[in-house]
């Protein structure tokens, strides 16, 4: 049981490039989410999903897209990277409302 | 008013000390409460849930005061391994979404 996995661990992009951050969980959790963490800002919710085929926006969704075609996978797409998207990105999942969320190890993204 | 506010810290304490973290939340409909721990450059991990009656797990005690919308975490007999950032987290009624405080950094000094 691997829990929540994320790839890549590190990534450097140039402004304007696109990429997909991968997230997968093997715990059959309904809920999955993406956060970004910046110094002094805490964790902020980007997008979330309450089940396959259902996604919604969080606090800071601009510049990001998500899809949820399976229960296991929840990729985050950066459409046209900007330096303001330099951050640490965490994916998380939980099995029900109000329950603890399990986090992946994070992806450290730098946009130059 | 921010949704979840914590002491900004940092807290620098000697080994063996008792340290308390405080947190306030703005949404009176919040249902679930947690303390997470985050080590440097790692992901957040659940330390403990917080129940209305208060709860204890070894050296850690969490308290909830719904009337004052206040949560606390007490660490007794601090260890070097307790050095981390402690995040206060709440969820809304009927919601999956977690709202995080910015965290309080603790350094336990030999």
mmCIF file of C-alpha atoms in Angstrom:
data_model
loop_
_atom_site.group_PDB
_atom_site.id
_atom_site.type_symbol
_atom_site.label_atom_id
_atom_site.label_comp_id
_atom_site.label_asym_id
_atom_site.label_seq_id
_atom_site.Cartn_x
_atom_site.Cartn_y
_atom_site.Cartn_z
ATOM 1 C CA UNK A 1 0.000 0.000 0.000
ATOM 2 C CA UNK A 2 1.896 3.031 -1.313
ATOM 3 C CA UNK A 3 -0.574 5.673 -0.066
ATOM 4 C CA UNK A 4 -0.406 8.894 -2.082
ATOM 5 C CA UNK A 5 2.330 9.138 -4.690
ATOM 6 C CA UNK A 6 3.400 12.178 -6.689
ATOM 7 C CA UNK A 7 5.694 12.599 -9.666
ATOM 8 C CA UNK A 8 7.984 14.286 -10.392
ATOM 9 C CA UNK A 9 9.677 15.257 -7.111
ATOM 10 C CA UNK A 10 11.392 18.261 -8.698
ATOM 11 C CA UNK A 11 10.753 20.178 -11.901
ATOM 12 C CA UNK A 12 12.150 23.300 -13.541
ATOM 13 C CA UNK A 13 10.091 24.946 -16.279
ATOM 14 C CA UNK A 14 10.536 27.969 -18.447
ATOM 15 C CA UNK A 15 7.807 30.603 -18.559
ATOM 16 C CA UNK A 16 5.096 29.555 -20.972
ATOM 17 C CA UNK A 17 5.784 25.820 -20.858
ATOM 18 C CA UNK A 18 3.061 23.402 -19.873
ATOM 19 C CA UNK A 19 3.292 20.274 -17.774
ATOM 20 C CA UNK A 20 1.278 17.796 -15.749
ATOM 21 C CA UNK A 21 1.928 16.924 -12.130
ATOM 22 C CA UNK A 22 0.856 13.364 -11.435
ATOM 23 C CA UNK A 23 -0.926 12.154 -8.308
ATOM 24 C CA UNK A 24 -2.199 8.677 -7.516
ATOM 25 C CA UNK A 25 -3.604 6.965 -4.422
ATOM 26 C CA UNK A 26 -4.256 3.279 -3.777
ATOM 27 C CA UNK A 27 -6.558 3.649 -0.768
ATOM 28 C CA UNK A 28 -9.826 3.896 -2.752
ATOM 29 C CA UNK A 29 -10.422 7.391 -1.380
ATOM 30 C CA UNK A 30 -13.302 9.428 -2.772
ATOM 31 C CA UNK A 31 -11.790 12.818 -2.132
ATOM 32 C CA UNK A 32 -8.589 14.126 -3.683
ATOM 33 C CA UNK A 33 -7.162 17.609 -3.706
ATOM 34 C CA UNK A 34 -4.231 19.738 -4.777
ATOM 35 C CA UNK A 35 -2.573 22.365 -2.605
ATOM 36 C CA UNK A 36 0.280 24.741 -3.106
ATOM 37 C CA UNK A 37 2.501 25.842 -0.258
ATOM 38 C CA UNK A 38 4.413 29.105 -0.370
ATOM 39 C CA UNK A 39 6.525 30.696 2.375
ATOM 40 C CA UNK A 40 4.366 32.757 4.725
ATOM 41 C CA UNK A 41 1.156 31.707 2.945
ATOM 42 C CA UNK A 42 0.420 28.275 4.330
ATOM 43 C CA UNK A 43 -1.312 25.587 2.282
ATOM 44 C CA UNK A 44 -3.841 26.849 -0.242
ATOM 45 C CA UNK A 45 -6.358 24.676 -2.055
ATOM 46 C CA UNK A 46 -6.115 24.754 -5.856
ATOM 47 C CA UNK A 47 -8.681 22.180 -7.038
ATOM 48 C CA UNK A 48 -10.446 19.221 -5.511
ATOM 49 C CA UNK A 49 -12.543 16.228 -6.500
ATOM 50 C CA UNK A 50 -15.201 14.319 -4.549
ATOM 51 C CA UNK A 51 -15.216 11.380 -6.945
ATOM 52 C CA UNK A 52 -14.438 10.218 -10.460
ATOM 53 C CA UNK A 53 -15.804 12.681 -12.992
ATOM 54 C CA UNK A 54 -16.368 15.458 -10.440
ATOM 55 C CA UNK A 55 -13.979 18.349 -9.894
ATOM 56 C CA UNK A 56 -14.298 21.827 -8.423
ATOM 57 C CA UNK A 57 -12.206 24.905 -7.820
ATOM 58 C CA UNK A 58 -10.521 25.781 -4.595
ATOM 59 C CA UNK A 59 -9.066 29.041 -3.375
ATOM 60 C CA UNK A 60 -6.406 29.583 -6.078
ATOM 61 C CA UNK A 61 -7.473 27.757 -9.294
ATOM 62 C CA UNK A 62 -6.276 30.203 -11.962
ATOM 63 C CA UNK A 63 -3.651 28.777 -14.301
ATOM 64 C CA UNK A 64 -4.387 25.160 -13.367
ATOM 65 C CA UNK A 65 -6.651 22.430 -14.735
ATOM 66 C CA UNK A 66 -7.592 19.073 -13.278
ATOM 67 C CA UNK A 67 -9.521 15.980 -14.312
ATOM 68 C CA UNK A 68 -10.582 12.851 -12.453
ATOM 69 C CA UNK A 69 -11.217 9.988 -14.857
ATOM 70 C CA UNK A 70 -10.515 7.282 -12.266
ATOM 71 C CA UNK A 71 -10.754 7.033 -8.491
ATOM 72 C CA UNK A 72 -6.983 6.547 -8.254
ATOM 73 C CA UNK A 73 -5.576 9.402 -10.333
ATOM 74 C CA UNK A 74 -5.886 13.172 -10.083
ATOM 75 C CA UNK A 75 -3.398 14.996 -12.357
ATOM 76 C CA UNK A 76 -2.815 18.735 -12.148
ATOM 77 C CA UNK A 77 -2.038 20.557 -15.387
ATOM 78 C CA UNK A 78 -0.216 23.850 -15.669
ATOM 79 C CA UNK A 79 -1.346 25.343 -18.951
ATOM 80 C CA UNK A 80 1.269 28.080 -19.407
ATOM 81 C CA UNK A 81 3.713 28.242 -16.524
ATOM 82 C CA UNK A 82 4.446 31.573 -14.868
ATOM 83 C CA UNK A 83 7.087 32.477 -12.246
ATOM 84 C CA UNK A 84 4.219 33.051 -9.764
ATOM 85 C CA UNK A 85 3.571 29.302 -9.943
ATOM 86 C CA UNK A 86 6.937 28.519 -8.384
ATOM 87 C CA UNK A 87 5.888 26.597 -5.295
ATOM 88 C CA UNK A 88 5.676 23.233 -3.579
ATOM 89 C CA UNK A 89 2.626 21.274 -4.702
ATOM 90 C CA UNK A 90 0.969 18.645 -2.519
ATOM 91 C CA UNK A 91 -1.696 16.177 -3.486
ATOM 92 C CA UNK A 92 -3.921 14.742 -0.742
ATOM 93 C CA UNK A 93 -6.774 12.257 -0.380
ATOM 94 C CA UNK A 94 -9.328 11.210 2.212
ATOM 95 C CA UNK A 95 -12.094 8.607 2.397
ATOM 96 C CA UNK A 96 -14.890 10.750 3.726
ATOM 97 C CA UNK A 97 -16.064 14.139 4.808
ATOM 98 C CA UNK A 98 -14.362 15.515 7.879
ATOM 99 C CA UNK A 99 -11.682 12.833 7.914
ATOM 100 C CA UNK A 100 -7.942 13.241 7.918
ATOM 101 C CA UNK A 101 -6.252 13.808 4.597
ATOM 102 C CA UNK A 102 -3.185 11.854 3.569
ATOM 103 C CA UNK A 103 -0.591 13.836 1.681
ATOM 104 C CA UNK A 104 1.838 12.868 -1.026
ATOM 105 C CA UNK A 105 5.539 13.799 -0.726
ATOM 106 C CA UNK A 106 5.179 16.920 -2.854
ATOM 107 C CA UNK A 107 6.542 18.298 -6.110
ATOM 108 C CA UNK A 108 8.946 21.240 -5.966
ATOM 109 C CA UNK A 109 8.368 23.365 -9.053
ATOM 110 C CA UNK A 110 10.494 26.273 -10.189
ATOM 111 C CA UNK A 111 9.423 28.445 -13.125
ATOM 112 C CA UNK A 112 12.123 30.683 -14.585
ATOM 113 C CA UNK B 1 -10.602 37.879 9.893
ATOM 114 C CA UNK B 2 -8.536 34.970 8.595
ATOM 115 C CA UNK B 3 -10.283 31.588 8.746
ATOM 116 C CA UNK B 4 -7.669 29.838 10.885
ATOM 117 C CA UNK B 5 -5.116 31.819 12.857
ATOM 118 C CA UNK B 6 -2.158 30.512 14.782
ATOM 119 C CA UNK B 7 0.671 31.930 16.866
ATOM 120 C CA UNK B 8 3.304 32.714 14.227
ATOM 121 C CA UNK B 9 6.227 31.556 16.387
ATOM 122 C CA UNK B 10 8.937 30.452 16.143
ATOM 123 C CA UNK B 11 9.010 28.805 19.543
ATOM 124 C CA UNK B 12 12.492 27.879 20.761
ATOM 125 C CA UNK B 13 12.324 25.690 23.859
ATOM 126 C CA UNK B 14 14.800 23.498 25.769
ATOM 127 C CA UNK B 15 14.418 19.750 25.880
ATOM 128 C CA UNK B 16 11.975 18.708 28.581
ATOM 129 C CA UNK B 17 9.961 21.920 28.428
ATOM 130 C CA UNK B 18 6.202 22.128 28.063
ATOM 131 C CA UNK B 19 4.979 24.172 25.116
ATOM 132 C CA UNK B 20 1.477 25.231 24.116
ATOM 133 C CA UNK B 21 0.166 26.213 20.696
ATOM 134 C CA UNK B 22 -3.069 28.116 20.203
ATOM 135 C CA UNK B 23 -5.371 28.426 17.229
ATOM 136 C CA UNK B 24 -8.609 30.293 16.546
ATOM 137 C CA UNK B 25 -11.064 29.667 13.724
ATOM 138 C CA UNK B 26 -13.698 31.971 12.267
ATOM 139 C CA UNK B 27 -16.346 29.555 10.938
ATOM 140 C CA UNK B 28 -18.657 28.610 13.798
ATOM 141 C CA UNK B 29 -20.061 25.773 11.638
ATOM 142 C CA UNK B 30 -16.673 24.005 11.546
ATOM 143 C CA UNK B 31 -17.080 20.336 12.363
ATOM 144 C CA UNK B 32 -13.722 18.596 12.450
ATOM 145 C CA UNK B 33 -10.462 19.744 13.931
ATOM 146 C CA UNK B 34 -6.944 18.450 13.606
ATOM 147 C CA UNK B 35 -3.335 19.157 14.408
ATOM 148 C CA UNK B 36 -0.903 18.236 11.652
ATOM 149 C CA UNK B 37 2.858 18.165 11.881
ATOM 150 C CA UNK B 38 5.136 19.156 9.004
ATOM 151 C CA UNK B 39 8.849 18.492 9.031
ATOM 152 C CA UNK B 40 11.152 20.657 6.942
ATOM 153 C CA UNK B 41 10.657 19.985 3.225
ATOM 154 C CA UNK B 42 8.217 17.156 3.913
ATOM 155 C CA UNK B 43 4.505 16.666 3.575
ATOM 156 C CA UNK B 44 2.052 17.423 6.425
ATOM 157 C CA UNK B 45 1.095 14.408 8.513
ATOM 158 C CA UNK B 46 -1.743 14.022 10.994
ATOM 159 C CA UNK B 47 -0.587 14.405 14.586
ATOM 160 C CA UNK B 48 -3.985 14.067 16.220
ATOM 161 C CA UNK B 49 -7.648 14.792 15.785
ATOM 162 C CA UNK B 50 -9.249 17.159 18.301
ATOM 163 C CA UNK B 51 -12.453 16.117 20.018
ATOM 164 C CA UNK B 52 -14.953 18.234 21.931
ATOM 165 C CA UNK B 53 -14.116 16.523 25.203
ATOM 166 C CA UNK B 54 -10.397 17.015 24.692
ATOM 167 C CA UNK B 55 -8.008 14.168 24.033
ATOM 168 C CA UNK B 56 -4.545 13.017 24.911
ATOM 169 C CA UNK B 57 -1.979 10.915 23.078
ATOM 170 C CA UNK B 58 1.110 10.317 25.150
ATOM 171 C CA UNK B 59 2.851 13.651 25.657
ATOM 172 C CA UNK B 60 0.349 15.493 23.465
ATOM 173 C CA UNK B 61 -2.955 16.960 24.643
ATOM 174 C CA UNK B 62 -5.466 18.713 22.402
ATOM 175 C CA UNK B 63 -8.368 20.850 23.585
ATOM 176 C CA UNK B 64 -11.333 22.362 21.750
ATOM 177 C CA UNK B 65 -13.493 25.242 22.960
ATOM 178 C CA UNK B 66 -16.373 25.622 20.514
ATOM 179 C CA UNK B 67 -17.863 28.626 22.294
ATOM 180 C CA UNK B 68 -14.626 30.576 21.906
ATOM 181 C CA UNK B 69 -13.720 28.909 18.575
ATOM 182 C CA UNK B 70 -10.347 28.021 19.995
ATOM 183 C CA UNK B 71 -8.110 24.961 19.709
ATOM 184 C CA UNK B 72 -4.946 24.223 21.640
ATOM 185 C CA UNK B 73 -2.114 21.714 21.565
ATOM 186 C CA UNK B 74 0.079 21.034 24.581
ATOM 187 C CA UNK B 75 3.359 19.163 24.286
ATOM 188 C CA UNK B 76 4.903 17.975 27.518
ATOM 189 C CA UNK B 77 8.509 16.882 28.045
ATOM 190 C CA UNK B 78 9.617 18.186 24.626
ATOM 191 C CA UNK B 79 12.035 16.036 22.631
ATOM 192 C CA UNK B 80 14.471 17.098 19.929
ATOM 193 C CA UNK B 81 12.348 15.047 17.521
ATOM 194 C CA UNK B 82 9.352 17.324 18.212
ATOM 195 C CA UNK B 83 11.057 20.094 16.207
ATOM 196 C CA UNK B 84 8.690 20.760 13.297
ATOM 197 C CA UNK B 85 5.959 23.116 12.165
ATOM 198 C CA UNK B 86 2.546 22.456 13.727
ATOM 199 C CA UNK B 87 -0.511 23.180 11.595
ATOM 200 C CA UNK B 88 -3.996 23.806 12.961
ATOM 201 C CA UNK B 89 -6.649 22.483 10.558
ATOM 202 C CA UNK B 90 -10.448 22.692 10.501
ATOM 203 C CA UNK B 91 -13.207 21.482 8.169
ATOM 204 C CA UNK B 92 -16.612 22.990 7.542
ATOM 205 C CA UNK B 93 -19.934 21.260 8.118
ATOM 206 C CA UNK B 94 -20.542 18.542 5.537
ATOM 207 C CA UNK B 95 -17.320 19.430 3.791
ATOM 208 C CA UNK B 96 -14.257 17.510 2.681
ATOM 209 C CA UNK B 97 -12.213 20.660 2.496
ATOM 210 C CA UNK B 98 -9.538 21.369 5.062
ATOM 211 C CA UNK B 99 -8.603 24.929 5.968
ATOM 212 C CA UNK B 100 -5.057 25.247 7.233
ATOM 213 C CA UNK B 101 -3.477 27.742 9.543
ATOM 214 C CA UNK B 102 -0.074 29.030 8.484
ATOM 215 C CA UNK B 103 1.617 26.933 11.147
ATOM 216 C CA UNK B 104 3.824 27.512 14.165
ATOM 217 C CA UNK B 105 7.442 26.459 14.020
ATOM 218 C CA UNK B 106 8.872 24.702 17.050
ATOM 219 C CA UNK B 107 12.567 24.203 17.664
ATOM 220 C CA UNK B 108 13.544 22.067 20.647
ATOM 221 C CA UNK B 109 17.075 22.884 21.738
ATOM 222 C CA UNK B 110 19.435 20.461 23.510
#
